[in-house]
Short mmCIF file of N, CA and C in Angstrom, two decimals:
data_model
loop_
_atom_site.label_atom_id
_atom_site.label_comp_id
_atom_site.label_asym_id
_atom_site.label_seq_id
_atom_site.Cartn_x
_atom_site.Cartn_y
_atom_site.Cartn_z
N MET A 625 110.03 -84.14 49.93
CA MET A 625 109.32 -85.31 50.47
C MET A 625 109.18 -86.25 49.49
N LYS A 626 109.25 -87.55 49.73
CA LYS A 626 109.10 -88.65 48.72
C LYS A 626 108.23 -89.59 49.30
N ALA A 627 107.52 -90.15 48.41
CA ALA A 627 106.52 -91.33 48.85
C ALA A 627 106.76 -92.72 47.92
N THR A 628 106.65 -93.68 48.67
CA THR A 628 106.86 -94.91 47.85
C THR A 628 105.59 -95.77 48.12
N ILE A 629 105.25 -96.36 46.95
CA ILE A 629 104.01 -97.26 46.97
C ILE A 629 104.60 -98.61 46.52
N GLU A 630 104.21 -99.67 47.36
CA GLU A 630 104.75 -101.00 47.12
C GLU A 630 103.65 -101.88 46.82
N PHE A 631 103.74 -102.83 45.90
CA PHE A 631 102.65 -103.72 45.41
C PHE A 631 103.23 -105.26 45.51
N GLN A 632 102.44 -106.23 45.85
CA GLN A 632 102.76 -107.37 45.87
C GLN A 632 102.44 -108.08 44.49
N LEU A 633 103.51 -108.12 43.69
CA LEU A 633 103.24 -108.69 42.34
C LEU A 633 103.44 -110.26 42.31
N PRO A 634 102.72 -110.94 41.67
CA PRO A 634 101.60 -110.51 40.67
C PRO A 634 100.35 -110.37 41.36
N ASP A 635 100.05 -110.65 42.52
CA ASP A 635 98.86 -110.62 43.23
C ASP A 635 98.12 -109.13 43.02
N GLU A 636 98.77 -108.12 43.04
CA GLU A 636 98.29 -106.75 42.96
C GLU A 636 98.64 -106.08 41.69
N SER A 637 98.68 -106.77 40.63
CA SER A 637 99.11 -106.25 39.34
C SER A 637 98.04 -105.34 38.77
N ASN A 638 96.76 -105.50 39.05
CA ASN A 638 95.71 -104.55 38.63
C ASN A 638 95.91 -103.15 39.36
N GLU A 639 96.15 -103.20 40.74
CA GLU A 639 96.33 -102.08 41.36
C GLU A 639 97.56 -101.29 41.00
N HIS A 640 98.62 -102.05 40.66
CA HIS A 640 99.96 -101.59 40.12
C HIS A 640 99.68 -100.83 38.94
N LEU A 641 98.84 -101.46 38.00
CA LEU A 641 98.70 -100.82 36.63
C LEU A 641 97.87 -99.49 36.88
N ARG A 642 96.78 -99.57 37.82
CA ARG A 642 96.03 -98.29 37.95
C ARG A 642 96.83 -97.23 38.53
N ALA A 643 97.79 -97.55 39.35
CA ALA A 643 98.72 -96.48 39.93
C ALA A 643 99.69 -96.00 38.83
N ILE A 644 100.11 -96.81 37.93
CA ILE A 644 101.05 -96.34 36.84
C ILE A 644 100.21 -95.41 35.87
N HIS A 645 99.04 -95.78 35.66
CA HIS A 645 98.31 -94.92 34.58
C HIS A 645 97.33 -93.94 35.29
N ALA A 646 97.52 -93.50 36.58
CA ALA A 646 96.64 -92.60 37.14
C ALA A 646 96.69 -91.30 36.40
N GLY A 647 97.76 -90.91 35.84
CA GLY A 647 97.87 -89.51 35.13
C GLY A 647 97.10 -89.57 33.90
N GLU A 648 97.18 -90.70 33.14
CA GLU A 648 96.34 -90.79 32.03
C GLU A 648 94.77 -90.87 32.28
N ALA A 649 94.38 -91.56 33.33
CA ALA A 649 93.05 -91.46 33.80
C ALA A 649 92.54 -90.08 34.13
N TRP A 650 93.43 -89.42 35.02
CA TRP A 650 93.10 -87.97 35.25
C TRP A 650 92.91 -87.10 34.02
N SER A 651 93.92 -87.36 33.00
CA SER A 651 93.76 -86.57 31.81
C SER A 651 92.44 -86.89 31.10
N ALA A 652 92.02 -88.06 31.01
CA ALA A 652 90.92 -88.49 30.28
C ALA A 652 89.55 -87.82 30.94
N LEU A 653 89.62 -87.86 32.36
CA LEU A 653 88.48 -87.14 33.05
C LEU A 653 88.53 -85.69 32.89
N TYR A 654 89.58 -85.11 32.71
CA TYR A 654 89.77 -83.65 32.49
C TYR A 654 89.08 -83.29 31.14
N ASP A 655 89.48 -84.08 30.13
CA ASP A 655 89.03 -84.01 28.74
C ASP A 655 87.52 -84.16 28.76
N ILE A 656 86.96 -85.23 29.41
CA ILE A 656 85.56 -85.18 29.57
C ILE A 656 84.90 -84.07 30.19
N ASP A 657 85.44 -83.59 31.31
CA ASP A 657 84.89 -82.40 31.99
C ASP A 657 84.99 -81.12 30.94
N ASN A 658 85.90 -80.97 30.24
CA ASN A 658 85.91 -80.02 29.32
C ASN A 658 85.07 -80.07 28.13
N ILE A 659 84.71 -81.27 27.65
CA ILE A 659 83.72 -81.49 26.73
C ILE A 659 82.35 -81.21 27.21
N LEU A 660 81.98 -81.62 28.45
CA LEU A 660 80.81 -81.31 29.14
C LEU A 660 80.57 -79.78 29.43
N ARG A 661 81.62 -79.30 29.90
CA ARG A 661 81.68 -77.71 30.26
C ARG A 661 81.24 -76.81 28.97
N ASN A 662 81.98 -77.16 27.95
CA ASN A 662 81.88 -76.43 26.60
C ASN A 662 80.49 -76.60 26.04
N LEU A 663 79.89 -77.93 26.19
CA LEU A 663 78.72 -78.20 25.68
C LEU A 663 77.69 -77.35 26.52
N LEU A 664 77.76 -77.29 27.87
CA LEU A 664 76.83 -76.61 28.71
C LEU A 664 76.94 -75.23 28.52
N LYS A 665 78.17 -74.64 28.33
CA LYS A 665 78.31 -73.26 28.19
C LYS A 665 78.08 -72.76 26.70
N HIS A 666 78.54 -73.33 25.80
CA HIS A 666 78.28 -72.84 24.46
C HIS A 666 77.45 -73.64 23.40
N GLY A 667 77.10 -74.91 23.98
CA GLY A 667 76.43 -75.64 23.05
C GLY A 667 77.32 -76.45 22.03
N ASP A 668 76.95 -77.42 21.43
CA ASP A 668 77.85 -78.20 20.55
C ASP A 668 77.00 -79.09 19.49
N TYR A 669 77.20 -78.53 18.37
CA TYR A 669 76.38 -79.17 17.34
C TYR A 669 77.04 -80.35 16.96
N ARG A 670 78.23 -80.80 17.12
CA ARG A 670 78.74 -82.06 16.65
C ARG A 670 77.92 -83.27 17.14
N TYR A 671 77.25 -83.14 18.28
CA TYR A 671 76.44 -84.26 18.83
C TYR A 671 74.97 -84.04 18.69
N LYS A 672 74.41 -84.64 17.70
CA LYS A 672 73.06 -84.52 17.34
C LYS A 672 72.03 -85.27 18.34
N THR A 673 72.51 -86.15 18.93
CA THR A 673 71.71 -87.00 19.85
C THR A 673 72.54 -87.28 21.15
N VAL A 674 71.74 -87.74 22.19
CA VAL A 674 72.47 -88.02 23.49
C VAL A 674 73.30 -89.35 23.21
N GLU A 675 72.95 -90.17 22.31
CA GLU A 675 73.78 -91.33 22.06
C GLU A 675 75.09 -90.91 21.58
N GLU A 676 75.13 -90.03 20.47
CA GLU A 676 76.46 -89.49 20.04
C GLU A 676 77.30 -88.93 21.11
N LEU A 677 76.70 -88.05 22.00
CA LEU A 677 77.47 -87.53 23.12
C LEU A 677 77.93 -88.62 24.08
N ALA A 678 77.19 -89.54 24.43
CA ALA A 678 77.43 -90.65 25.22
C ALA A 678 78.69 -91.39 24.64
N THR A 679 78.69 -91.62 23.31
CA THR A 679 79.67 -92.49 22.68
C THR A 679 80.91 -91.71 22.68
N ALA A 680 80.95 -90.32 22.41
CA ALA A 680 82.16 -89.47 22.56
C ALA A 680 82.73 -89.61 23.96
N ILE A 681 82.00 -89.44 24.91
CA ILE A 681 82.44 -89.46 26.34
C ILE A 681 83.03 -90.79 26.62
N ARG A 682 82.36 -91.94 26.28
CA ARG A 682 82.79 -93.24 26.48
C ARG A 682 84.04 -93.59 25.78
N GLU A 683 84.36 -93.06 24.53
CA GLU A 683 85.56 -93.23 23.84
C GLU A 683 86.60 -92.45 24.56
N GLU A 684 86.40 -91.45 25.09
CA GLU A 684 87.47 -90.71 25.85
C GLU A 684 87.86 -91.40 26.98
N ALA A 685 86.93 -92.07 27.78
CA ALA A 685 87.19 -92.85 28.94
C ALA A 685 87.94 -94.05 28.66
N ARG A 686 87.51 -94.76 27.56
CA ARG A 686 88.31 -95.98 27.28
C ARG A 686 89.74 -95.90 26.90
N VAL A 687 90.15 -94.59 26.53
CA VAL A 687 91.51 -94.36 26.24
C VAL A 687 92.28 -94.76 27.55
N ALA A 688 91.97 -94.19 28.74
CA ALA A 688 92.72 -94.45 29.97
C ALA A 688 92.26 -95.91 30.45
N LEU A 689 91.02 -96.40 30.30
CA LEU A 689 90.65 -97.68 31.00
C LEU A 689 91.40 -98.83 30.27
N ASP A 690 91.59 -98.67 28.82
CA ASP A 690 92.23 -99.82 28.22
C ASP A 690 93.57 -99.98 28.61
N LYS A 691 94.25 -98.99 29.01
CA LYS A 691 95.54 -99.19 29.36
C LYS A 691 95.62 -100.10 30.69
N ILE A 692 94.76 -100.04 31.52
CA ILE A 692 94.69 -100.91 32.62
C ILE A 692 94.58 -102.34 32.40
N ASP A 693 93.77 -102.46 31.24
CA ASP A 693 93.48 -103.97 30.81
C ASP A 693 94.60 -104.58 29.92
N GLU A 694 95.76 -103.95 29.80
CA GLU A 694 96.77 -104.30 28.92
C GLU A 694 97.38 -105.73 29.34
#
């Protein structure tokens, strides 16, 4: 089975970029999930404050989101 997605460029360029980079977005979410899973299961002393943890999670998300803003 094959699927084709069509976009009306340049009008739908944002949607096009999101579709192209969906794999990287999924990967970033997977990494964030693992960070949180390990933190909950084992604890993690790399993050001394909630702000440090939030910063690490945000940096992970920005990797994927920045590709959409190129």
